[in-house]
PDB file of C-alpha atoms in Angstrom:
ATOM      1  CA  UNK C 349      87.766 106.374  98.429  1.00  0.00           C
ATOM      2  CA  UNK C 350      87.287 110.173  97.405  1.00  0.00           C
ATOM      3  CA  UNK C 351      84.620 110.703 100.037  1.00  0.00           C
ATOM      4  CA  UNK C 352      87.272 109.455 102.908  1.00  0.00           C
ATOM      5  CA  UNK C 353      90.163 111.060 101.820  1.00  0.00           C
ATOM      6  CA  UNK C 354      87.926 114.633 101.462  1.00  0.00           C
ATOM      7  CA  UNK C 355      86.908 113.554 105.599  1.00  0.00           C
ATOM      8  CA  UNK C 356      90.042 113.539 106.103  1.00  0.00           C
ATOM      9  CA  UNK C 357      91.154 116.673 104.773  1.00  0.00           C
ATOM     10  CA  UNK C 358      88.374 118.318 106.291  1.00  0.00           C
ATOM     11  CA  UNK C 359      89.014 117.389 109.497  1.00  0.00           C
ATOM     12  CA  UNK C 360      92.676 118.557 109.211  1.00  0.00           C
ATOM     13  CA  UNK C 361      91.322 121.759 107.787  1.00  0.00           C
ATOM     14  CA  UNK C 362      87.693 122.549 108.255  1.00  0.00           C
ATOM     15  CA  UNK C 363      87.685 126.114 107.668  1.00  0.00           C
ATOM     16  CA  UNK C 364      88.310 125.125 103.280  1.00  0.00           C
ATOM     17  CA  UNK C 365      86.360 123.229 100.944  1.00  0.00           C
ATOM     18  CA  UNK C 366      88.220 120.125  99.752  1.00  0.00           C
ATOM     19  CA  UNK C 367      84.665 119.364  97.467  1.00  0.00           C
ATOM     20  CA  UNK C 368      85.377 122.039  95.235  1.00  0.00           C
ATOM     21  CA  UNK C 369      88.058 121.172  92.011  1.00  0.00           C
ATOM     22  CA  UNK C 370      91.633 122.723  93.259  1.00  0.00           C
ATOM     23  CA  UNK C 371      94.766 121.940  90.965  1.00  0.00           C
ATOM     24  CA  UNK C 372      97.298 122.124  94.243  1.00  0.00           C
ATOM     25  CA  UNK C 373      95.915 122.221  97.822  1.00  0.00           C
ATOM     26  CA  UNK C 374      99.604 123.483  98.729  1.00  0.00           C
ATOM     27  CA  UNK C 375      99.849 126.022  96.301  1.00  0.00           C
ATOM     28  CA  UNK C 376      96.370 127.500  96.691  1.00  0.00           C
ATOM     29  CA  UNK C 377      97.489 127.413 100.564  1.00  0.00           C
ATOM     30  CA  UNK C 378      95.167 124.778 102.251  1.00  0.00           C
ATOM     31  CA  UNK C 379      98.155 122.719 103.603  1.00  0.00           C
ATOM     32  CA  UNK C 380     101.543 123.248 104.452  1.00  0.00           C
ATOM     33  CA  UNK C 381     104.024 120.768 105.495  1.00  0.00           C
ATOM     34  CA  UNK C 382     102.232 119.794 108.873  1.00  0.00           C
ATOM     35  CA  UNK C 383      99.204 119.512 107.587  1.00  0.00           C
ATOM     36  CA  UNK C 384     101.013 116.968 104.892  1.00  0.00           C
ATOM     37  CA  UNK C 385     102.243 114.721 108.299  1.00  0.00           C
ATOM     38  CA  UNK C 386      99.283 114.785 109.617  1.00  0.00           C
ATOM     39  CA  UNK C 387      97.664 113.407 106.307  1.00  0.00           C
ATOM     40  CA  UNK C 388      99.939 111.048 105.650  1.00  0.00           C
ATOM     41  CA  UNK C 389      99.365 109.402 109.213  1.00  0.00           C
ATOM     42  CA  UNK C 390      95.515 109.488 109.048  1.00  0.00           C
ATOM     43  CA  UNK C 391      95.688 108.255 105.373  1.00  0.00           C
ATOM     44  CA  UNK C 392      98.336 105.066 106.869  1.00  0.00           C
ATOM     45  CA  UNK C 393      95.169 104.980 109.588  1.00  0.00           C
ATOM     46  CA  UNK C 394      91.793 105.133 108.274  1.00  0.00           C
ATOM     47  CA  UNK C 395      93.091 102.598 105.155  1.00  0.00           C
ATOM     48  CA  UNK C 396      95.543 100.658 107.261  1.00  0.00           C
ATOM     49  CA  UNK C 397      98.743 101.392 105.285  1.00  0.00           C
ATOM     50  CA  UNK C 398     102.357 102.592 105.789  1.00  0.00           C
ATOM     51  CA  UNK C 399     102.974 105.055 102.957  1.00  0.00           C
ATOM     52  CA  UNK C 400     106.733 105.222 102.052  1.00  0.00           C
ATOM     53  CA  UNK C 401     108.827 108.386 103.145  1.00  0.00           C
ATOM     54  CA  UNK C 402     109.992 108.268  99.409  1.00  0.00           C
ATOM     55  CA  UNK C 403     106.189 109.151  97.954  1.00  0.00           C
ATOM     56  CA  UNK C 404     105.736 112.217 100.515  1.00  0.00           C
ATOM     57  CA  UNK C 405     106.239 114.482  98.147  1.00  0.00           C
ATOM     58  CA  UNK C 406     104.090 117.444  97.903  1.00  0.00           C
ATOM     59  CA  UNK C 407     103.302 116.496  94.418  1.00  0.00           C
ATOM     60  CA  UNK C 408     101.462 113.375  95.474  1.00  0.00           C
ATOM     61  CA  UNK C 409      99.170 115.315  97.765  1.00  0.00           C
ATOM     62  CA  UNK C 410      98.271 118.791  95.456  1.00  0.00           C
ATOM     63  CA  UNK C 411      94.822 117.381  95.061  1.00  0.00           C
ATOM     64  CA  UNK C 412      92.213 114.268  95.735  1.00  0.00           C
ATOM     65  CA  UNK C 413      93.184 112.658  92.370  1.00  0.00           C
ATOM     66  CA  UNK C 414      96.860 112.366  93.160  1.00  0.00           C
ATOM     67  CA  UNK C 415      96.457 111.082  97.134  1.00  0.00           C
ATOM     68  CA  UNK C 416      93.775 109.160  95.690  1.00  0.00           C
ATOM     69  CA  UNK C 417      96.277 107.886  92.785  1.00  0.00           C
ATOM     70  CA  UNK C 418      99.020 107.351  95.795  1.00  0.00           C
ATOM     71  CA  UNK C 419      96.604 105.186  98.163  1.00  0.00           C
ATOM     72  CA  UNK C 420      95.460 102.751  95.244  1.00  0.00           C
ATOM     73  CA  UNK C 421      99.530 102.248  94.907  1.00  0.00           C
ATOM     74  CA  UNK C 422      99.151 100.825  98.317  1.00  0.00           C
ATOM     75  CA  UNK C 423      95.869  99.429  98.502  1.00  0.00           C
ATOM     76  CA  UNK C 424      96.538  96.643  96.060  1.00  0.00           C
TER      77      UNK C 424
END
């Protein structure tokens, strides 16, 4: 799961490297809020989803661990 969602991010921003440990992709400046929509919509694609507008928080998406933590509350 790890290995799609860090596809993902790099394909929404290729010039970082989402391999590489960050605490908070937001703080450290490697998405902003459209990069977060755009997420959120290829996350609800590539692992045929619908996350809730509740869980968009930027807290669920500061690092792989927490989207990672977010998708397996929808994969079940």
């Amino acid at each position: 799961m790890n290995d799609k969602i860090i596809s993902i991010l790099n394909d929404i921003r290729p010039e970082f490297d989402f391999n590489e440990p960050t605490e908070n992709f937001i703080e450290a400046g490697m998405l902003d809020s459209f990069d977060l929509v755009t997420l959120v919509t290829s996350l609800d694609e590539s692992f045929e989803i619908s996350i809730d507008g509740t869980d968009i928080l930027p807290e669920n998406f500061a690092n792989v661990e927490t989207i990672s933590s977010l998708l397996i509350k929808y994969i079940k």
